[in-house]
């Protein structure tokens, strides 16, 4: 299942709604039970944008079952973990006629509360950070965009143009991503 914890986030108080918090806590409990079958050494809860924004975080944390440690990730931590998960999923796959072993990578992680764009490199030596730069874009989260543009008057084509203009304006207001010296750290192609 999927729970949109940020749905119906009060625009003035930034409080999460009771029903969304209860549904999210129940889902975490279900995941906890399923994960226990695998006998993991550790189980933690990682939270992102909605808990960075919400005013009633402690109220929600009190609902999480089993005293599970919960970490509210910074935008950069969220971006780095998303990048690593995406890069690891490409390892050894055939992409454009060759096995993907290393190279520059741009990740766009569209979440409910924000979007992250991450510039990095895949296949670096252990100990080297794969992430060079990140952009955190709360204005482009899918839930917030839906709330703003679904409530707009007008036909679908007008709303679609308004969304495109919003995305373009947000993108152009950001500094350029910096790949830094990541390209110099990559091994020579074999």
PDB file of C-alpha atoms in Angstrom:
ATOM      1  CA  UNK A   1       0.000   0.000   0.000  1.00  0.00           C
ATOM      2  CA  UNK A   2       0.877   3.633  -0.200  1.00  0.00           C
ATOM      3  CA  UNK A   3       0.176   6.347   2.336  1.00  0.00           C
ATOM      4  CA  UNK A   4       0.537   9.973   1.396  1.00  0.00           C
ATOM      5  CA  UNK A   5       1.569  11.362   4.774  1.00  0.00           C
ATOM      6  CA  UNK A   6       1.694  14.914   3.430  1.00  0.00           C
ATOM      7  CA  UNK A   7      -1.817  14.751   2.016  1.00  0.00           C
ATOM      8  CA  UNK A   8      -4.020  17.343   3.662  1.00  0.00           C
ATOM      9  CA  UNK A   9      -1.018  18.984   5.376  1.00  0.00           C
ATOM     10  CA  UNK A  10      -2.566  22.088   6.889  1.00  0.00           C
ATOM     11  CA  UNK A  11      -1.286  25.032   4.830  1.00  0.00           C
ATOM     12  CA  UNK A  12      -1.294  27.433   7.787  1.00  0.00           C
ATOM     13  CA  UNK A  13      -0.140  25.307  10.731  1.00  0.00           C
ATOM     14  CA  UNK A  14       1.825  22.748   8.647  1.00  0.00           C
ATOM     15  CA  UNK A  15       0.263  20.000  10.794  1.00  0.00           C
ATOM     16  CA  UNK A  16      -0.152  16.499   9.352  1.00  0.00           C
ATOM     17  CA  UNK A  17      -3.697  15.166   9.544  1.00  0.00           C
ATOM     18  CA  UNK A  18      -4.526  12.566  12.183  1.00  0.00           C
ATOM     19  CA  UNK A  19      -5.864  10.034   9.679  1.00  0.00           C
ATOM     20  CA  UNK A  20      -2.698  10.214   7.524  1.00  0.00           C
ATOM     21  CA  UNK A  21      -0.464   9.822  10.585  1.00  0.00           C
ATOM     22  CA  UNK A  22      -2.426   6.771  11.792  1.00  0.00           C
ATOM     23  CA  UNK A  23      -2.383   5.210   8.302  1.00  0.00           C
ATOM     24  CA  UNK A  24       1.383   5.792   7.990  1.00  0.00           C
ATOM     25  CA  UNK A  25       2.046   4.321  11.453  1.00  0.00           C
ATOM     26  CA  UNK A  26      -0.035   1.255  10.558  1.00  0.00           C
ATOM     27  CA  UNK A  27       1.912   0.814   7.327  1.00  0.00           C
ATOM     28  CA  UNK A  28       5.215   1.086   9.184  1.00  0.00           C
ATOM     29  CA  UNK A  29       3.970  -1.580  11.602  1.00  0.00           C
ATOM     30  CA  UNK A  30       3.065  -3.858   8.649  1.00  0.00           C
ATOM     31  CA  UNK A  31       6.511  -3.318   7.089  1.00  0.00           C
ATOM     32  CA  UNK A  32       8.158  -3.991  10.463  1.00  0.00           C
ATOM     33  CA  UNK A  33       6.347  -7.346  10.782  1.00  0.00           C
ATOM     34  CA  UNK A  34       7.289  -8.340   7.212  1.00  0.00           C
ATOM     35  CA  UNK A  35      10.913  -7.271   7.683  1.00  0.00           C
ATOM     36  CA  UNK A  36      11.206  -9.252  10.931  1.00  0.00           C
ATOM     37  CA  UNK A  37      10.779 -12.474   8.896  1.00  0.00           C
ATOM     38  CA  UNK A  38      14.186 -11.717   7.312  1.00  0.00           C
ATOM     39  CA  UNK A  39      15.820 -11.356  10.747  1.00  0.00           C
ATOM     40  CA  UNK A  40      17.611  -8.076   9.998  1.00  0.00           C
ATOM     41  CA  UNK A  41      20.231  -6.734  12.373  1.00  0.00           C
ATOM     42  CA  UNK A  42      18.613  -3.295  12.344  1.00  0.00           C
ATOM     43  CA  UNK A  43      15.357  -1.738  11.207  1.00  0.00           C
ATOM     44  CA  UNK A  44      15.066   2.026  10.976  1.00  0.00           C
ATOM     45  CA  UNK A  45      12.545   4.482   9.585  1.00  0.00           C
ATOM     46  CA  UNK A  46      13.863   7.130   7.190  1.00  0.00           C
ATOM     47  CA  UNK A  47      11.714  10.214   6.708  1.00  0.00           C
ATOM     48  CA  UNK A  48      11.966  12.980   4.150  1.00  0.00           C
ATOM     49  CA  UNK A  49      10.254  16.222   3.128  1.00  0.00           C
ATOM     50  CA  UNK A  50       6.918  16.002   4.923  1.00  0.00           C
ATOM     51  CA  UNK A  51       8.617  15.495   8.295  1.00  0.00           C
ATOM     52  CA  UNK A  52      11.098  18.268   7.514  1.00  0.00           C
ATOM     53  CA  UNK A  53       8.105  20.601   7.025  1.00  0.00           C
ATOM     54  CA  UNK A  54       5.458  19.383   9.458  1.00  0.00           C
ATOM     55  CA  UNK A  55       4.821  21.149  12.745  1.00  0.00           C
ATOM     56  CA  UNK A  56       3.574  18.036  14.567  1.00  0.00           C
ATOM     57  CA  UNK A  57       6.487  15.662  13.942  1.00  0.00           C
ATOM     58  CA  UNK A  58       6.709  14.551  17.592  1.00  0.00           C
ATOM     59  CA  UNK A  59       3.036  13.581  17.550  1.00  0.00           C
ATOM     60  CA  UNK A  60       3.688  11.375  14.526  1.00  0.00           C
ATOM     61  CA  UNK A  61       6.881   9.863  15.974  1.00  0.00           C
ATOM     62  CA  UNK A  62       4.902   8.838  19.081  1.00  0.00           C
ATOM     63  CA  UNK A  63       2.639   6.749  16.820  1.00  0.00           C
ATOM     64  CA  UNK A  64       5.481   4.721  15.269  1.00  0.00           C
ATOM     65  CA  UNK A  65       5.320   1.218  16.725  1.00  0.00           C
ATOM     66  CA  UNK A  66       8.048  -0.670  18.500  1.00  0.00           C
ATOM     67  CA  UNK A  67      10.229   2.305  19.280  1.00  0.00           C
ATOM     68  CA  UNK A  68      11.792   2.101  15.834  1.00  0.00           C
ATOM     69  CA  UNK A  69      14.601   4.619  15.423  1.00  0.00           C
ATOM     70  CA  UNK A  70      13.470   7.305  13.022  1.00  0.00           C
ATOM     71  CA  UNK A  71      15.799   9.594  11.124  1.00  0.00           C
ATOM     72  CA  UNK A  72      14.638  12.697   9.323  1.00  0.00           C
ATOM     73  CA  UNK A  73      17.031  12.964   6.402  1.00  0.00           C
ATOM     74  CA  UNK A  74      18.416  16.269   5.236  1.00  0.00           C
ATOM     75  CA  UNK A  75      17.786  17.027   1.552  1.00  0.00           C
ATOM     76  CA  UNK A  76      21.424  16.147   0.769  1.00  0.00           C
ATOM     77  CA  UNK A  77      21.221  12.825   2.648  1.00  0.00           C
ATOM     78  CA  UNK A  78      17.999  11.990   0.818  1.00  0.00           C
ATOM     79  CA  UNK A  79      19.611  12.812  -2.520  1.00  0.00           C
ATOM     80  CA  UNK A  80      22.737  10.770  -1.768  1.00  0.00           C
ATOM     81  CA  UNK A  81      20.750   7.688  -0.727  1.00  0.00           C
ATOM     82  CA  UNK A  82      18.485   7.963  -3.777  1.00  0.00           C
ATOM     83  CA  UNK A  83      21.543   8.300  -6.005  1.00  0.00           C
ATOM     84  CA  UNK A  84      23.238   5.277  -4.487  1.00  0.00           C
ATOM     85  CA  UNK A  85      20.118   3.129  -4.814  1.00  0.00           C
ATOM     86  CA  UNK A  86      19.678   4.135  -8.448  1.00  0.00           C
ATOM     87  CA  UNK A  87      23.358   3.665  -9.303  1.00  0.00           C
ATOM     88  CA  UNK A  88      23.471   0.246  -7.624  1.00  0.00           C
ATOM     89  CA  UNK A  89      20.409  -0.847  -9.584  1.00  0.00           C
ATOM     90  CA  UNK A  90      22.280  -0.169 -12.856  1.00  0.00           C
ATOM     91  CA  UNK A  91      25.344  -2.226 -11.918  1.00  0.00           C
ATOM     92  CA  UNK A  92      26.080  -4.789 -14.606  1.00  0.00           C
ATOM     93  CA  UNK A  93      23.054  -3.948 -16.764  1.00  0.00           C
ATOM     94  CA  UNK A  94      23.375  -3.624 -20.493  1.00  0.00           C
ATOM     95  CA  UNK A  95      22.744  -0.010 -21.399  1.00  0.00           C
ATOM     96  CA  UNK A  96      23.188   1.273 -24.945  1.00  0.00           C
ATOM     97  CA  UNK A  97      25.011  -1.826 -26.115  1.00  0.00           C
ATOM     98  CA  UNK A  98      27.446  -2.177 -23.226  1.00  0.00           C
ATOM     99  CA  UNK A  99      27.594  -3.158 -19.608  1.00  0.00           C
ATOM    100  CA  UNK A 100      27.220  -0.100 -17.412  1.00  0.00           C
ATOM    101  CA  UNK A 101      30.238  -0.070 -15.071  1.00  0.00           C
ATOM    102  CA  UNK A 102      31.045   3.604 -14.484  1.00  0.00           C
ATOM    103  CA  UNK A 103      30.225   7.050 -15.714  1.00  0.00           C
ATOM    104  CA  UNK A 104      28.520  10.323 -14.942  1.00  0.00           C
ATOM    105  CA  UNK A 105      24.911  10.090 -13.906  1.00  0.00           C
ATOM    106  CA  UNK A 106      22.132  12.601 -13.362  1.00  0.00           C
ATOM    107  CA  UNK A 107      19.304  11.430 -11.112  1.00  0.00           C
ATOM    108  CA  UNK A 108      15.926  13.131 -10.853  1.00  0.00           C
ATOM    109  CA  UNK A 109      14.033  11.909  -7.796  1.00  0.00           C
ATOM    110  CA  UNK A 110      10.456  13.136  -7.903  1.00  0.00           C
ATOM    111  CA  UNK A 111       8.884  12.692  -4.512  1.00  0.00           C
ATOM    112  CA  UNK A 112       5.629  13.793  -3.010  1.00  0.00           C
ATOM    113  CA  UNK A 113       7.026  16.681  -0.988  1.00  0.00           C
ATOM    114  CA  UNK A 114      10.020  17.642  -3.095  1.00  0.00           C
ATOM    115  CA  UNK A 115      12.210  16.758  -6.024  1.00  0.00           C
ATOM    116  CA  UNK A 116      15.950  16.231  -5.843  1.00  0.00           C
ATOM    117  CA  UNK A 117      18.281  16.429  -8.796  1.00  0.00           C
ATOM    118  CA  UNK A 118      21.636  14.805  -8.186  1.00  0.00           C
ATOM    119  CA  UNK A 119      24.817  15.041 -10.262  1.00  0.00           C
ATOM    120  CA  UNK A 120      27.240  12.250  -9.586  1.00  0.00           C
ATOM    121  CA  UNK A 121      29.267   9.396 -10.918  1.00  0.00           C
ATOM    122  CA  UNK A 122      28.732   5.667 -10.847  1.00  0.00           C
ATOM    123  CA  UNK A 123      31.589   3.210 -10.340  1.00  0.00           C
ATOM    124  CA  UNK A 124      34.024   5.236  -8.247  1.00  0.00           C
ATOM    125  CA  UNK A 125      36.540   3.570  -5.953  1.00  0.00           C
ATOM    126  CA  UNK A 126      35.367   2.779  -2.413  1.00  0.00           C
ATOM    127  CA  UNK A 127      35.662   5.800  -0.170  1.00  0.00           C
ATOM    128  CA  UNK A 128      35.059   8.311  -2.956  1.00  0.00           C
ATOM    129  CA  UNK A 129      31.789  10.195  -2.721  1.00  0.00           C
ATOM    130  CA  UNK A 130      29.659   9.507  -5.787  1.00  0.00           C
ATOM    131  CA  UNK A 131      27.599  12.672  -5.323  1.00  0.00           C
ATOM    132  CA  UNK A 132      29.026  15.939  -6.572  1.00  0.00           C
ATOM    133  CA  UNK A 133      26.078  18.296  -6.287  1.00  0.00           C
ATOM    134  CA  UNK A 134      22.377  18.289  -5.472  1.00  0.00           C
ATOM    135  CA  UNK A 135      19.409  20.544  -5.982  1.00  0.00           C
ATOM    136  CA  UNK A 136      16.546  20.336  -3.498  1.00  0.00           C
ATOM    137  CA  UNK A 137      13.320  21.577  -5.073  1.00  0.00           C
ATOM    138  CA  UNK A 138      10.362  21.601  -2.657  1.00  0.00           C
ATOM    139  CA  UNK A 139       8.359  23.571  -5.220  1.00  0.00           C
ATOM    140  CA  UNK A 140       8.372  20.538  -7.533  1.00  0.00           C
ATOM    141  CA  UNK A 141       7.050  17.840  -5.184  1.00  0.00           C
ATOM    142  CA  UNK A 142       4.197  15.953  -6.815  1.00  0.00           C
ATOM    143  CA  UNK A 143       1.753  16.408  -3.925  1.00  0.00           C
ATOM    144  CA  UNK A 144       2.271  20.157  -3.671  1.00  0.00           C
ATOM    145  CA  UNK A 145       2.077  20.546  -7.437  1.00  0.00           C
ATOM    146  CA  UNK A 146      -1.154  18.551  -7.532  1.00  0.00           C
ATOM    147  CA  UNK A 147      -2.685  20.623  -4.752  1.00  0.00           C
ATOM    148  CA  UNK A 148      -1.792  23.891  -6.487  1.00  0.00           C
ATOM    149  CA  UNK A 149      -2.630  22.969 -10.048  1.00  0.00           C
ATOM    150  CA  UNK A 150      -5.646  20.708  -9.447  1.00  0.00           C
ATOM    151  CA  UNK A 151      -7.367  23.545  -7.647  1.00  0.00           C
ATOM    152  CA  UNK A 152      -6.702  25.966 -10.487  1.00  0.00           C
ATOM    153  CA  UNK A 153      -9.625  26.946 -12.632  1.00  0.00           C
ATOM    154  CA  UNK A 154      -9.526  26.243 -16.329  1.00  0.00           C
ATOM    155  CA  UNK A 155      -9.194  23.355 -18.662  1.00  0.00           C
ATOM    156  CA  UNK A 156      -6.536  20.666 -18.608  1.00  0.00           C
ATOM    157  CA  UNK A 157      -4.445  22.283 -21.359  1.00  0.00           C
ATOM    158  CA  UNK A 158      -4.244  25.564 -19.421  1.00  0.00           C
ATOM    159  CA  UNK A 159      -3.253  23.751 -16.229  1.00  0.00           C
ATOM    160  CA  UNK A 160      -0.644  21.710 -18.120  1.00  0.00           C
ATOM    161  CA  UNK A 161       0.894  24.919 -19.493  1.00  0.00           C
ATOM    162  CA  UNK A 162       0.872  26.438 -16.006  1.00  0.00           C
ATOM    163  CA  UNK A 163       2.666  23.353 -14.628  1.00  0.00           C
ATOM    164  CA  UNK A 164       5.260  23.503 -17.430  1.00  0.00           C
ATOM    165  CA  UNK A 165       5.863  27.202 -16.769  1.00  0.00           C
ATOM    166  CA  UNK A 166       6.194  26.537 -13.029  1.00  0.00           C
ATOM    167  CA  UNK A 167       8.736  23.744 -13.594  1.00  0.00           C
ATOM    168  CA  UNK A 168      10.711  25.841 -16.070  1.00  0.00           C
ATOM    169  CA  UNK A 169      10.763  28.901 -13.800  1.00  0.00           C
ATOM    170  CA  UNK A 170      11.813  26.781 -10.819  1.00  0.00           C
ATOM    171  CA  UNK A 171      14.557  25.092 -12.845  1.00  0.00           C
ATOM    172  CA  UNK A 172      15.916  28.376 -14.218  1.00  0.00           C
ATOM    173  CA  UNK A 173      16.004  29.942 -10.756  1.00  0.00           C
ATOM    174  CA  UNK A 174      18.525  27.315  -9.570  1.00  0.00           C
ATOM    175  CA  UNK A 175      22.301  27.463  -9.796  1.00  0.00           C
ATOM    176  CA  UNK A 176      23.815  25.069 -12.343  1.00  0.00           C
ATOM    177  CA  UNK A 177      24.701  21.610 -11.107  1.00  0.00           C
ATOM    178  CA  UNK A 178      28.405  21.077 -10.557  1.00  0.00           C
ATOM    179  CA  UNK A 179      29.964  17.747 -11.511  1.00  0.00           C
ATOM    180  CA  UNK A 180      33.217  19.049  -9.987  1.00  0.00           C
ATOM    181  CA  UNK A 181      36.148  16.745 -10.477  1.00  0.00           C
ATOM    182  CA  UNK A 182      34.033  13.570 -10.549  1.00  0.00           C
ATOM    183  CA  UNK A 183      34.810  12.971 -14.201  1.00  0.00           C
ATOM    184  CA  UNK A 184      38.546  13.013 -13.391  1.00  0.00           C
ATOM    185  CA  UNK A 185      38.043  10.317 -10.736  1.00  0.00           C
ATOM    186  CA  UNK A 186      36.423   7.821 -13.103  1.00  0.00           C
ATOM    187  CA  UNK A 187      38.508   4.880 -14.262  1.00  0.00           C
ATOM    188  CA  UNK A 188      39.501   4.771 -17.909  1.00  0.00           C
ATOM    189  CA  UNK A 189      36.973   2.873 -20.050  1.00  0.00           C
ATOM    190  CA  UNK A 190      38.028  -0.698 -20.743  1.00  0.00           C
TER     191      UNK A 190
END
